[in-house]
PDB file of C-alpha atoms in Angstrom:
ATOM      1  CA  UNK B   1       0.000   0.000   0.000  1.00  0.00           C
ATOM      2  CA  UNK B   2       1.230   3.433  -1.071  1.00  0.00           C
ATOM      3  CA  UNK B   3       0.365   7.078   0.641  1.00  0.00           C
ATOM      4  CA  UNK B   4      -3.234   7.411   1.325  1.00  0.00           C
ATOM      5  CA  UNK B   5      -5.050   9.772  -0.443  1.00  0.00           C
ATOM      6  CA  UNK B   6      -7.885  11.664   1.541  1.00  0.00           C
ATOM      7  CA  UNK B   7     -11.089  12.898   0.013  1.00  0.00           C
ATOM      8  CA  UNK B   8     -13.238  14.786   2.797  1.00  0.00           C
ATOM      9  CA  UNK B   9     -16.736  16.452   1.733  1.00  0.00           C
ATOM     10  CA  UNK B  10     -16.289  16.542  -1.664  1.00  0.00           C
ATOM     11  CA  UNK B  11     -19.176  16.551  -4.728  1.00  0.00           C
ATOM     12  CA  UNK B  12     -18.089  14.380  -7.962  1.00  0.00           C
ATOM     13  CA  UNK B  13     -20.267  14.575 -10.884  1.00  0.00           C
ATOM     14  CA  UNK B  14     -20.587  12.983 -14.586  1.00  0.00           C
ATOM     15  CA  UNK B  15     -16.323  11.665 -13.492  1.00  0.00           C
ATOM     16  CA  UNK B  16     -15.626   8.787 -16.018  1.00  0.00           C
ATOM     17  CA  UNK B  17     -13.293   6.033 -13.651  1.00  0.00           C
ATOM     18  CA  UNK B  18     -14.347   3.203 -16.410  1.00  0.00           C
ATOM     19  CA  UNK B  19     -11.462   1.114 -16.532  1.00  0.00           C
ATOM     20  CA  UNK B  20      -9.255   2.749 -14.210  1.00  0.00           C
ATOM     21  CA  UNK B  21      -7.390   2.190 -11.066  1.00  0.00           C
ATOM     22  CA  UNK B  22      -8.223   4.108  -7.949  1.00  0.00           C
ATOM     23  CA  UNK B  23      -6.034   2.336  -4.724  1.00  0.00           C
ATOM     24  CA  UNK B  24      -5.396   3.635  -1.397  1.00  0.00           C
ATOM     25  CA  UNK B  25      -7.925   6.619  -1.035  1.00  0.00           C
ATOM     26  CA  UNK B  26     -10.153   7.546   1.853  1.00  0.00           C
ATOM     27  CA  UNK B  27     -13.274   9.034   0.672  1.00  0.00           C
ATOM     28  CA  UNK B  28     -15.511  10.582   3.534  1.00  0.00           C
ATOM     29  CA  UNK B  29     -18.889  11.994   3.411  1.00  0.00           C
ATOM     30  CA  UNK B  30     -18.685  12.356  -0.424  1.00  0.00           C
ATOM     31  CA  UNK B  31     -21.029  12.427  -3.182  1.00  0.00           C
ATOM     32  CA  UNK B  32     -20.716  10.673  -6.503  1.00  0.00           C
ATOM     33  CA  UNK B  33     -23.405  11.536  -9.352  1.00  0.00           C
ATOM     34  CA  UNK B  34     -23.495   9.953 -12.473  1.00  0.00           C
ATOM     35  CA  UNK B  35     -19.846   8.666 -12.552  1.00  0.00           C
ATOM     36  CA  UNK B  36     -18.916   5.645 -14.642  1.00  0.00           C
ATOM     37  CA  UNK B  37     -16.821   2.843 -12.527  1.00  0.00           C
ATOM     38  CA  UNK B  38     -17.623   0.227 -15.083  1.00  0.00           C
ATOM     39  CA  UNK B  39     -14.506  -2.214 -14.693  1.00  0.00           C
ATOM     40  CA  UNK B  40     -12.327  -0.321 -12.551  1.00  0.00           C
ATOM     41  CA  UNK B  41     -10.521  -1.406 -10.008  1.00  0.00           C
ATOM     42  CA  UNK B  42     -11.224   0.124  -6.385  1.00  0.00           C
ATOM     43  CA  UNK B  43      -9.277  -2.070  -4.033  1.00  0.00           C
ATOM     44  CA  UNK B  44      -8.122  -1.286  -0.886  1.00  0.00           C
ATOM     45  CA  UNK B  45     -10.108   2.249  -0.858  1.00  0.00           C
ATOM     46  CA  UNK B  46     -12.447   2.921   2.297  1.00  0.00           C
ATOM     47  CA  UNK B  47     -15.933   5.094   1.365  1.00  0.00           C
ATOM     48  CA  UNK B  48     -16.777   6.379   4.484  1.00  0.00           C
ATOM     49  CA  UNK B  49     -20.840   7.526   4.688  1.00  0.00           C
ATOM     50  CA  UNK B  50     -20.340   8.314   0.751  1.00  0.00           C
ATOM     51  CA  UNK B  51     -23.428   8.363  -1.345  1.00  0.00           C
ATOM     52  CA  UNK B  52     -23.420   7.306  -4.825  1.00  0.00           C
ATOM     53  CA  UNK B  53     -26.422   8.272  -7.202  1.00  0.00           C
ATOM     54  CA  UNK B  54     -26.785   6.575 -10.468  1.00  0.00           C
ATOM     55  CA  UNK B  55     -23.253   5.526 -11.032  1.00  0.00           C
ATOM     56  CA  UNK B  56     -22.206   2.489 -12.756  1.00  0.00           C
ATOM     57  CA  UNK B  57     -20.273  -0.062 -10.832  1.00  0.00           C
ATOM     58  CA  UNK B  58     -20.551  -3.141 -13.425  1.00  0.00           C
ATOM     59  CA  UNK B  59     -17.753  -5.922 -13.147  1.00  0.00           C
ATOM     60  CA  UNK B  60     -16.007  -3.933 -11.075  1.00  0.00           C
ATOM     61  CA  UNK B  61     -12.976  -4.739  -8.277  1.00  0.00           C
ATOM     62  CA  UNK B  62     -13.515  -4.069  -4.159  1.00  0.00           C
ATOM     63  CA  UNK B  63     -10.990  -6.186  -3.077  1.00  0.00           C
ATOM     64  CA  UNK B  64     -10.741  -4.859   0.501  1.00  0.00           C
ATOM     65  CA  UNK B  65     -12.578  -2.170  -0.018  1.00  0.00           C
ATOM     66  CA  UNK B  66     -14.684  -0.543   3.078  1.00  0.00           C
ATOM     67  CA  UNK B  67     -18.296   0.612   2.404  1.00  0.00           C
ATOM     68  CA  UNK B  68     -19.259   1.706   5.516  1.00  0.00           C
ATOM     69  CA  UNK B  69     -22.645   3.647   5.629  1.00  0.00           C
ATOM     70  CA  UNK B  70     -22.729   3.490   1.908  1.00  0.00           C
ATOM     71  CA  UNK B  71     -25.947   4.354  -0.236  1.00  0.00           C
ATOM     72  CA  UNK B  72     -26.421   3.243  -3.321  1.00  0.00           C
ATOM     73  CA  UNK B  73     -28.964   4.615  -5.190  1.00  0.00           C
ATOM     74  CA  UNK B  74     -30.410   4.356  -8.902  1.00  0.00           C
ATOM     75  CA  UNK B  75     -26.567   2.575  -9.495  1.00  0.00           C
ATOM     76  CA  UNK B  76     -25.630  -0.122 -11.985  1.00  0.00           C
ATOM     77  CA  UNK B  77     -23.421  -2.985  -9.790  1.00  0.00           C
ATOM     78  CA  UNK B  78     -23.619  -6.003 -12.405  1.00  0.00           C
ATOM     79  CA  UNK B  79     -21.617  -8.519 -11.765  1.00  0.00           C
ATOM     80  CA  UNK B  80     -19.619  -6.836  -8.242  1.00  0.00           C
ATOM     81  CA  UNK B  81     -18.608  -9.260  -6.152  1.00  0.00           C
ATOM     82  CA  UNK B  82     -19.171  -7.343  -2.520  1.00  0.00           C
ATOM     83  CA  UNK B  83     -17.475 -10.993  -1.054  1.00  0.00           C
ATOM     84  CA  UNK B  84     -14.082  -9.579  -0.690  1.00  0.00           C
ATOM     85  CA  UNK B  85     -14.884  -6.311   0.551  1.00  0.00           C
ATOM     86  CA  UNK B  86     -13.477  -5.127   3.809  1.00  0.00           C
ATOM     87  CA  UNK B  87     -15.878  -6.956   6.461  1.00  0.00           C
ATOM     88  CA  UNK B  88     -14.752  -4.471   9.256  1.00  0.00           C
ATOM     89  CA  UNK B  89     -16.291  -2.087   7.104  1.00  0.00           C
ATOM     90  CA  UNK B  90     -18.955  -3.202   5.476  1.00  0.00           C
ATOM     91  CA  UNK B  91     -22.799  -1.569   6.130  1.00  0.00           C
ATOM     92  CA  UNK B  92     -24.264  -0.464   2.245  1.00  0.00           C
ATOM     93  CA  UNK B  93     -27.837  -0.173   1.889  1.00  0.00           C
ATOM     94  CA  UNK B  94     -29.080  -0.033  -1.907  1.00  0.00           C
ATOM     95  CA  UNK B  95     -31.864   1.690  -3.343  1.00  0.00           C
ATOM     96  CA  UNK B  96     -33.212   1.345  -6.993  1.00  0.00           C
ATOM     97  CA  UNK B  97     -30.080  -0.606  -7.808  1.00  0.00           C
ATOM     98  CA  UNK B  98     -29.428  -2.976 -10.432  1.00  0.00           C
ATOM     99  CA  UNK B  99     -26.986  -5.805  -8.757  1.00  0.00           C
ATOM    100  CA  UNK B 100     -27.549  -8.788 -11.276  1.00  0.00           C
ATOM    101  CA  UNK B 101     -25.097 -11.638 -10.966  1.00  0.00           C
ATOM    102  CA  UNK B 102     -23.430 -10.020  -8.082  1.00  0.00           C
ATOM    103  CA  UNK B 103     -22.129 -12.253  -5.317  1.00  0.00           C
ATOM    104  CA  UNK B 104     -22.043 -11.811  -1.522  1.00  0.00           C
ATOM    105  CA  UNK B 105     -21.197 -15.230  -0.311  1.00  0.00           C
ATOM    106  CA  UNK B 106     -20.484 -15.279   2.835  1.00  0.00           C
ATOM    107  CA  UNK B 107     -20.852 -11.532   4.069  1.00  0.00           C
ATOM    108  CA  UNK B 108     -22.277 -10.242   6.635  1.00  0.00           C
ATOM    109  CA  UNK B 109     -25.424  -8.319   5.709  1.00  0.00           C
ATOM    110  CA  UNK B 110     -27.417  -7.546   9.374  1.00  0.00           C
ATOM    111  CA  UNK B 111     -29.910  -4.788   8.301  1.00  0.00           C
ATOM    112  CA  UNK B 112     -29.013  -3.859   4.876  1.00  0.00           C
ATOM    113  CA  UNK B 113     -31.869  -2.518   3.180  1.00  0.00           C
ATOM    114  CA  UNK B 114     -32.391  -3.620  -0.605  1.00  0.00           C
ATOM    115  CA  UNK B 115     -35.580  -1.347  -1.934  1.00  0.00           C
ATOM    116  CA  UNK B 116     -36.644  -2.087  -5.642  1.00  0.00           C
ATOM    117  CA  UNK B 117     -33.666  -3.626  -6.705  1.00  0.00           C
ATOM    118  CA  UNK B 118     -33.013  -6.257  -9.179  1.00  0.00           C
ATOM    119  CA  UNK B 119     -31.195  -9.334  -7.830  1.00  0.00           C
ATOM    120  CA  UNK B 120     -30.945 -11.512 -10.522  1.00  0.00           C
ATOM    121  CA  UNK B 121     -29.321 -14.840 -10.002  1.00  0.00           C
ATOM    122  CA  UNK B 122     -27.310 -12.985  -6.850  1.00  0.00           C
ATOM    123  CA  UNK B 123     -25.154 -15.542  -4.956  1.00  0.00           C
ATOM    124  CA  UNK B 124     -25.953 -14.695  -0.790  1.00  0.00           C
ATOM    125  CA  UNK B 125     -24.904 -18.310   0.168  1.00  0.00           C
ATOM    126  CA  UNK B 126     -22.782 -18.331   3.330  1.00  0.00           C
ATOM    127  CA  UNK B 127     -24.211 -14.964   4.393  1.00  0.00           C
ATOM    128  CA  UNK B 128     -25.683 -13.816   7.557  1.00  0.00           C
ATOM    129  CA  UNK B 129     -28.888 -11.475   5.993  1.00  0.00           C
ATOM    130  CA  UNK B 130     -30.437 -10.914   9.791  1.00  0.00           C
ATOM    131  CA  UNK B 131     -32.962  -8.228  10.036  1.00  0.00           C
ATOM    132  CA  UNK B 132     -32.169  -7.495   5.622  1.00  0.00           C
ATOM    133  CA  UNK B 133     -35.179  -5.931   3.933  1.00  0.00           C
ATOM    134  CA  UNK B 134     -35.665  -6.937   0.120  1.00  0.00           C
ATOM    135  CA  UNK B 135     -38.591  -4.398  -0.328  1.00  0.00           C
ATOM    136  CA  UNK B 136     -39.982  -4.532  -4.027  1.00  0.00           C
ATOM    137  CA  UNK B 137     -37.022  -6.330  -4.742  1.00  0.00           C
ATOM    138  CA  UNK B 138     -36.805  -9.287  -7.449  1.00  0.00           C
ATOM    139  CA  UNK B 139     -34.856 -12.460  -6.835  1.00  0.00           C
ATOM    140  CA  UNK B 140     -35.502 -14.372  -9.180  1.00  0.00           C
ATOM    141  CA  UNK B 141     -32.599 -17.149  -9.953  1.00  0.00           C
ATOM    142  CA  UNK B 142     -30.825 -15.795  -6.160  1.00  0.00           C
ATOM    143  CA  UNK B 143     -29.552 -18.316  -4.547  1.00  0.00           C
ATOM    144  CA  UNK B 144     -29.600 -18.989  -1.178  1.00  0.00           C
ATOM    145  CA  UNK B 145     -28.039 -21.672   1.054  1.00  0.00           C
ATOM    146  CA  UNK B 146     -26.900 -21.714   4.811  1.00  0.00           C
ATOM    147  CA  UNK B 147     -27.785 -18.152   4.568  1.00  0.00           C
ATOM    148  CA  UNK B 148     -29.051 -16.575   8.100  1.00  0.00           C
ATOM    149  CA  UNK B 149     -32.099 -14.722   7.119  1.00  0.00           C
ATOM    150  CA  UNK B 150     -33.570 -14.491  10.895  1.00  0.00           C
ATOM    151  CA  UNK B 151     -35.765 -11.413  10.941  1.00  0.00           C
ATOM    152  CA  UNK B 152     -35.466 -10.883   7.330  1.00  0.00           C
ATOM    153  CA  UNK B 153     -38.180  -9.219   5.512  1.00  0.00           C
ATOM    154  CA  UNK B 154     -39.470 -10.678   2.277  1.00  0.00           C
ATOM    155  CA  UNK B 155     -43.669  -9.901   2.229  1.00  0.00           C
ATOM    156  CA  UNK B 156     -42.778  -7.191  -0.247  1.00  0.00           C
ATOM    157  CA  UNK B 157     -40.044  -9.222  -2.568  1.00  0.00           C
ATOM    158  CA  UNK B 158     -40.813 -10.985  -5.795  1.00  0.00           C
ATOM    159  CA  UNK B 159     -39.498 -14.634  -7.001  1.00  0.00           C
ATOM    160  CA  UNK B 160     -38.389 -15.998  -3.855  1.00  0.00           C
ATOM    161  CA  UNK B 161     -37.029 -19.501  -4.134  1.00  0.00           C
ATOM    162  CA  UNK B 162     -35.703 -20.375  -0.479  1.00  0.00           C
ATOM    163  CA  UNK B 163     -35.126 -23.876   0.880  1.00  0.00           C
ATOM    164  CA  UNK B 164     -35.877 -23.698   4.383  1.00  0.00           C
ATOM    165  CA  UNK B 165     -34.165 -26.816   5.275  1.00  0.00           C
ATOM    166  CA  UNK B 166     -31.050 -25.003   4.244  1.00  0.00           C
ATOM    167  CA  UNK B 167     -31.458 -21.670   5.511  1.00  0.00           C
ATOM    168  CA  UNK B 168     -31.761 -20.257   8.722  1.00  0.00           C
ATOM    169  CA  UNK B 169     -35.352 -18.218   8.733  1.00  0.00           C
ATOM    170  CA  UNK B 170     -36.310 -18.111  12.356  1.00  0.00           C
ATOM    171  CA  UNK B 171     -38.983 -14.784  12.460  1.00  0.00           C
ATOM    172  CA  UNK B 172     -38.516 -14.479   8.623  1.00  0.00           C
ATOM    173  CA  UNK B 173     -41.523 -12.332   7.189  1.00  0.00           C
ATOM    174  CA  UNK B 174     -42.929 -13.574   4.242  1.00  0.00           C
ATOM    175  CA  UNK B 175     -46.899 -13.289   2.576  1.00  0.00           C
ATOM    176  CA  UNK B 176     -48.835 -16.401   1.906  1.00  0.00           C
ATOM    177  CA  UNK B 177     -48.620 -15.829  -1.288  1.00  0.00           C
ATOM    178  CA  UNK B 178     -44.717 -16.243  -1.096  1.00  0.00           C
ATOM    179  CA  UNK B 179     -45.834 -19.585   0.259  1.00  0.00           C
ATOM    180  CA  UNK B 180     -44.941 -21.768  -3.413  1.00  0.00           C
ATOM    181  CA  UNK B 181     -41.059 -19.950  -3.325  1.00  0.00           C
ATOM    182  CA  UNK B 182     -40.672 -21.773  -0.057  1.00  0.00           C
ATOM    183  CA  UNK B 183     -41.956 -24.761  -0.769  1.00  0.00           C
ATOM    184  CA  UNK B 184     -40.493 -25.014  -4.521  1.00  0.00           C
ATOM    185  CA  UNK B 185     -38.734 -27.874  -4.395  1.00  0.00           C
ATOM    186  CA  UNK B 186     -41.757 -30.331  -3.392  1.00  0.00           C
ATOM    187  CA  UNK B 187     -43.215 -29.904  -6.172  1.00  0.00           C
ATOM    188  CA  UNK B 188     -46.557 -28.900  -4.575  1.00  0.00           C
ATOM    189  CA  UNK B 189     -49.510 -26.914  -6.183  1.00  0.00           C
ATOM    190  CA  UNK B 190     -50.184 -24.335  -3.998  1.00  0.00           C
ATOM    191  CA  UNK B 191     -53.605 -23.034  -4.655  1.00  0.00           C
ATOM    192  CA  UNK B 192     -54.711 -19.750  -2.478  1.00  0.00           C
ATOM    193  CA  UNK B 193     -57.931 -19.146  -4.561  1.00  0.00           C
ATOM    194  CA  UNK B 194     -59.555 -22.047  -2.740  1.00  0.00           C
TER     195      UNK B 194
END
C-alpha cells in the first residue's frame, strides 16, 4: 500500500473512472453523481458515509474495499462481487439498484436494506442477511443456502425460491402468497384461490 489519499466532503459529478485504477484513497462523506466505474478497479479504498447516485459499478474490483454507511442509489453494480470487501467495514444499503449476478457469499449483511432492486441470479450463500429488507425487490434465480435470514423481511419481494431446510429463517416475514417460493422444491400446487 502506497500514501493514502484523503477525500473529505467533496461533490463528484458525470467523473468517467471506467477502466481505471483508484487504490489507497479515503473518501468521507462524499457524493458521486453519475460517474462511470464500469470495470475499474477500487481495491483497498475505504468510502466512508459516501453516497453514490446513479453511477455504474458493473464488473467492477472491491478487493478490501470498506463501504461503511454506503448508499447506493439508482446505481448499476452487475456482476460486483461485494465478497471480498473489507468486512470491518462493510454496512451499504441499496436503493433502486441494479446488482444482477453479483455475489455476496459469505458476508455479513445484518440490516441492509435492498428497496426495488433487481437481484438476478445474486449468490448470498454463506451470508448472515439478519434483520435485511428486500422491499420490491426481485430475486428471481438468487440463490440462497446456509444463509441466516432471521428477521429478514421478504412480504414485499418478488421470485423468492428459499429452501428452508437449508437456511436459517427463524422470524422471517414472508406473505402467503410467497408460500410456493418456499416450498419449490416439493413440487406442490399451492392453490390460495380455494
Amino acid at each position: 500500500m502506497g500514501e493514502v489519499i484523503y477525500h473529505q466532503d467533496k461533490s463528484f459529478e458525470s467523473v468517467n473512472f471506467n477502466g481505471k485504477t483508484l487504490i489507497d484513497r479515503e473518501f468521507n462523506n462524499c457524493t458521486f453523481i453519475n460517474c462511470n466505474f464500469a470495470e475499474s478497479v477500487l481495491n483497498d479504498n475505504i468510502f466512508d458515509e459516501c453516497v453514490f447516485e446513479n453511477c455504474d459499478f458493473s464488473m467492477s474490483s472491491f478487493l478490501s474495499t470498506g463501504l461503511n454507511k454506503v448508499r447506493f442509489i439508482g446505481c448499476k453494480l452487475m456482476g460486483v462481487d461485494f465478497a471480498n470487501c473489507n468486512k470491518l467495514m462493510f454496512s451499504p444499503s441499496y436503493d433502486n439498484c441494479i446488482m444482477d449476478y453479483c455475489s455476496f457469499y459469505g458476508a455479513r449483511l445484518k440490516n441492509t436494506s435492498f428497496v426495488k432492486c433487481s437481484l438476478m441470479e445474486v449468490d448470498f450463500c454463506e451470508a448472515d442477511l439478519t434483520s435485511a429488507c428486500f422491499k420490491e425487490s426481485d430475486l428471481i434465480g438468487a440463490t440462497f443456502s446456509n444463509t441466516v435470514l432471521k428477521k429478514a423481511d421478504f412480504r414485499q419481494a418478488q421470485n423468492i425460491a428459499i429452501d428452508p431446510e437449508h437456511n436459517s429463517l427463524a422470524k422471517a416475514k414472508f406473505t402467503i402468497d410467497q408460500l410456493e417460493g418456499l416450498l419449490y422444491k416439493y413440487n406442490l400446487e399451492v392453490d390460495n384461490n380455494f
